[in-house]
PDB file of C-alpha atoms in Angstrom:
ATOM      1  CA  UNK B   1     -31.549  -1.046   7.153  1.00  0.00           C
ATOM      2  CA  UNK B   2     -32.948   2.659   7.117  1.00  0.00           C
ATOM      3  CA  UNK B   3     -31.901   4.830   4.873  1.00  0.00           C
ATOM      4  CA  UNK B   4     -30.571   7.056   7.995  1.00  0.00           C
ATOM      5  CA  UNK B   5     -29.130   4.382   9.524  1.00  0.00           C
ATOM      6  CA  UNK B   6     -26.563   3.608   6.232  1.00  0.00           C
ATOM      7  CA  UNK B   7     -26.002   7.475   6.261  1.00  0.00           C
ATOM      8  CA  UNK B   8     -24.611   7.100   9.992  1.00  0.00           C
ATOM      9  CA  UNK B   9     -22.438   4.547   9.110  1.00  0.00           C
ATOM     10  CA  UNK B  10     -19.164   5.097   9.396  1.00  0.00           C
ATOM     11  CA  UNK B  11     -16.885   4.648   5.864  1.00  0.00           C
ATOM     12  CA  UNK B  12     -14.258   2.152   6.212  1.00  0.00           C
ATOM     13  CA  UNK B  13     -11.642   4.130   4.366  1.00  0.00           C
ATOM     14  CA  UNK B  14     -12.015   6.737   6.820  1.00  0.00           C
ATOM     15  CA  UNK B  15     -11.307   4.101   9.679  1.00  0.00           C
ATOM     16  CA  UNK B  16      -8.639   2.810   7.466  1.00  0.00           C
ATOM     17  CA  UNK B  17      -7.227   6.602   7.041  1.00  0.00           C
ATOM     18  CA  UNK B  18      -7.416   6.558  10.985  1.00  0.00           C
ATOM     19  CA  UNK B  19      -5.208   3.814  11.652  1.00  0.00           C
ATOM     20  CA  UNK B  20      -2.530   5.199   9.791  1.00  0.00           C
ATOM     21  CA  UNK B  21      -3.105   3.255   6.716  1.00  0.00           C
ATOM     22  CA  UNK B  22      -1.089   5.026   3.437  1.00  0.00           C
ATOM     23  CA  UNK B  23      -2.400   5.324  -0.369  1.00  0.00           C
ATOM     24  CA  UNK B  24      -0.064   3.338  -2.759  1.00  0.00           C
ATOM     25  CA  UNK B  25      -0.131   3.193  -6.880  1.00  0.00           C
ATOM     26  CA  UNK B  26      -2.799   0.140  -8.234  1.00  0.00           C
ATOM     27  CA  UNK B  27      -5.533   1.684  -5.392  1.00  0.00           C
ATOM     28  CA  UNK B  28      -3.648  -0.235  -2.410  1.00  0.00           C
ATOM     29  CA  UNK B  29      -2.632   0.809   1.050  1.00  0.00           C
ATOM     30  CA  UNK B  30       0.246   0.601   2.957  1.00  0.00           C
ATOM     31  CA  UNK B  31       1.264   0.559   6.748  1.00  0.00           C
ATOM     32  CA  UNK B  32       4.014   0.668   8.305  1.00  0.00           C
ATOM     33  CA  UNK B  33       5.010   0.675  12.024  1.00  0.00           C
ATOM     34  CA  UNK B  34       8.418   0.510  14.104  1.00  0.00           C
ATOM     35  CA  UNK B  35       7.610  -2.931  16.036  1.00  0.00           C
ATOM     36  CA  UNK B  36      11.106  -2.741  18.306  1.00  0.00           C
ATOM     37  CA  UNK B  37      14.674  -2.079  18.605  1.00  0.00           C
ATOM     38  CA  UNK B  38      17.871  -4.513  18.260  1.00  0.00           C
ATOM     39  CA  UNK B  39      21.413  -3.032  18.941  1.00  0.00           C
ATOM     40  CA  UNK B  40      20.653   0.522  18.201  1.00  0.00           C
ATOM     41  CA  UNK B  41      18.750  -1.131  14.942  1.00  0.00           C
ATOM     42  CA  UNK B  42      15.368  -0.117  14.654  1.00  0.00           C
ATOM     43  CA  UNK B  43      12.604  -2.861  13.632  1.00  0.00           C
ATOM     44  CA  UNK B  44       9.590  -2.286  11.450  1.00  0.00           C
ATOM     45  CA  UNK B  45       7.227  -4.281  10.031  1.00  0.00           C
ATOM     46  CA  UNK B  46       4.781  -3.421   6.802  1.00  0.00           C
ATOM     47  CA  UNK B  47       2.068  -4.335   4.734  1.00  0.00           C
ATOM     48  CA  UNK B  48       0.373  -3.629   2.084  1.00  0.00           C
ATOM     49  CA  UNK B  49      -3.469  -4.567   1.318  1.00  0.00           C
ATOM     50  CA  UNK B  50      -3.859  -5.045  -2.633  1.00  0.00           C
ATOM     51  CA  UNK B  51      -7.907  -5.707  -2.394  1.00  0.00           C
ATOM     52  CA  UNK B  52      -8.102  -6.137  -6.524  1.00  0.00           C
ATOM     53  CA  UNK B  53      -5.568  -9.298  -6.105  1.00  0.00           C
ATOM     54  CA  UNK B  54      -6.639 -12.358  -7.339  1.00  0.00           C
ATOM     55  CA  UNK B  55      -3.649 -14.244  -5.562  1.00  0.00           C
ATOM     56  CA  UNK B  56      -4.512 -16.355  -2.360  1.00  0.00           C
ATOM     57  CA  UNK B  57      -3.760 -14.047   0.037  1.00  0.00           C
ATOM     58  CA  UNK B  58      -4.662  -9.877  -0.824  1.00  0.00           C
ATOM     59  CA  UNK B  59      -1.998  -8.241   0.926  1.00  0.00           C
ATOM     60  CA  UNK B  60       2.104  -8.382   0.927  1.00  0.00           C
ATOM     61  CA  UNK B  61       4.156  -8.128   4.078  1.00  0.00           C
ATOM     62  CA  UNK B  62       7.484  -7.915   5.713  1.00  0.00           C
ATOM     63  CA  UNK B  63       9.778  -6.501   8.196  1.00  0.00           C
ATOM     64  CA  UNK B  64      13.124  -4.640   7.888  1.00  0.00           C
ATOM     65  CA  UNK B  65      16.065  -3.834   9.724  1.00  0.00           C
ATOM     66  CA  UNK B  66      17.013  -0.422   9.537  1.00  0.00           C
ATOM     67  CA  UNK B  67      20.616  -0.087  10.673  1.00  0.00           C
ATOM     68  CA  UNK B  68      21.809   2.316  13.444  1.00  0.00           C
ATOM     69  CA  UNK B  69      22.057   5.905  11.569  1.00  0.00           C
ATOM     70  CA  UNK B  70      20.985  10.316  12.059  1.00  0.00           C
ATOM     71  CA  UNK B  71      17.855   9.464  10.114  1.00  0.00           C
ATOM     72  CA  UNK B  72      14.860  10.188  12.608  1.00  0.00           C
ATOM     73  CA  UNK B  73      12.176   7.741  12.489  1.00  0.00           C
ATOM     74  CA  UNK B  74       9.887   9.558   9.964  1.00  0.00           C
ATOM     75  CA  UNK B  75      13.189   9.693   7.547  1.00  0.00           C
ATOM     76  CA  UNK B  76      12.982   5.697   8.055  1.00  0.00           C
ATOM     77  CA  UNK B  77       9.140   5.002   7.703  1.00  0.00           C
ATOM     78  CA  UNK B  78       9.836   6.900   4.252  1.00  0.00           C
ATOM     79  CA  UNK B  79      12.104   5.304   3.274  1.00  0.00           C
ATOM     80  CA  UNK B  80      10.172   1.582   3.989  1.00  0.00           C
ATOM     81  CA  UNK B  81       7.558   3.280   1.931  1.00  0.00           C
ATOM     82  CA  UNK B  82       9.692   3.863  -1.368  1.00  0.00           C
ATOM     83  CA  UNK B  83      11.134   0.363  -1.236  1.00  0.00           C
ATOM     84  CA  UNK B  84       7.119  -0.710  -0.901  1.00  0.00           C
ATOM     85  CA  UNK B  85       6.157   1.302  -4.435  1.00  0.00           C
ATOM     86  CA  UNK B  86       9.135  -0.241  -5.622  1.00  0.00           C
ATOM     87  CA  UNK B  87       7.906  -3.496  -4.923  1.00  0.00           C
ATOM     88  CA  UNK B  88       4.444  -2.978  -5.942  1.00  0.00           C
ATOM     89  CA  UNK B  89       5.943  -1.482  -9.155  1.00  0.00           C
ATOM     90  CA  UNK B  90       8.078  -4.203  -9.933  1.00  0.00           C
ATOM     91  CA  UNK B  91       5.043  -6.919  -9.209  1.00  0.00           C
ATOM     92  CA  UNK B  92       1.874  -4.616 -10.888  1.00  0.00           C
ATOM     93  CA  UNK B  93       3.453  -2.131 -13.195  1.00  0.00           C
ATOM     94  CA  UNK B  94       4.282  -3.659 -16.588  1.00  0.00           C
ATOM     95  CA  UNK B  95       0.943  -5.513 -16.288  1.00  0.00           C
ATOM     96  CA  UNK B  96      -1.238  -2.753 -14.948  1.00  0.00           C
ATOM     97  CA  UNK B  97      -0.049  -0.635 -17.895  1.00  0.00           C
ATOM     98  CA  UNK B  98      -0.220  -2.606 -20.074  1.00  0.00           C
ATOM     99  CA  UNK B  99      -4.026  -3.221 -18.819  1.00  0.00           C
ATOM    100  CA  UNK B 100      -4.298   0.467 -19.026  1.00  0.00           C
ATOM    101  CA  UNK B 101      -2.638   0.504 -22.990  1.00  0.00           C
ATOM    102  CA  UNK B 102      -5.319  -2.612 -23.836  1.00  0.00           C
ATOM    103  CA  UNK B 103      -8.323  -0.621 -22.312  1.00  0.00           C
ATOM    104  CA  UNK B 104      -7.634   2.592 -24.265  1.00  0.00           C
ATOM    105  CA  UNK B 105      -7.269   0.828 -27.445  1.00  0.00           C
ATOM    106  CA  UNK B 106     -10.480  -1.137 -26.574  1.00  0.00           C
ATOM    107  CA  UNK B 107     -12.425   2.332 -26.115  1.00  0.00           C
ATOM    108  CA  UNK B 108     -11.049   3.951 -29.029  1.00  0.00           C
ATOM    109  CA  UNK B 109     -12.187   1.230 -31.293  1.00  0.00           C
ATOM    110  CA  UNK B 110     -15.886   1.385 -29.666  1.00  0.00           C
ATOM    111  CA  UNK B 111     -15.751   4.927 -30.329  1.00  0.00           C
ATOM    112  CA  UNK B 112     -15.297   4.286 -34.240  1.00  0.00           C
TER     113      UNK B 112
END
């Protein structure tokens, strides 16, 4: 491929960006989107793409019922978004720091 050609191409974070795709802690995304209604509940479904994992499957996924309330729909879609840094906090966080305390140790001792 030409070097003008690769310059043309399009990014895929940008077509991620596009879609409506979120940034989330540990350099994942997130997306959520209201997927129907039941009783006055509203329905959405999420996931999140974690492209470092080394599990079987790179993302994490779900759906919740949000019961009948005054919150408009942006109110809700935040609110599916805290509980999903929660989640990735409670899976990545004491590990990923601790990652973070190993590698700083690690360069301080090559600096000496």
């Amino acid at each position: 491929m030409a070097e003008s050609d690769a310059a043309n191409m399009p990014d895929g974070r940008d077509l991620l960006r596009g879609m409506g795709w979120e940034p989330l802690p540990f350099s994942c995304l997130g997306l959520v989107r209201k997927t129907g209604e039941a009783k006055g509940n509203n329905i959405w479904s999420w996931i999140i793409l974690v492209p470092w994992s080394s599990d079987g499957k790179p993302w994490i996924d779900g759906t919740e019922l949000v019961p009948a309330s005054l919150k408009t729909q942006d109110q809700e879609r935040d609110g599916i978004f805290s509980k999903m840094r929660d989640i990735l906090d409670a899976r990545y966080g004491e590990t990923v720091a601790n990652r973070a305390v190993d590698d700083l140790i690690a360069e301080i001792l090559d600096e000496g």
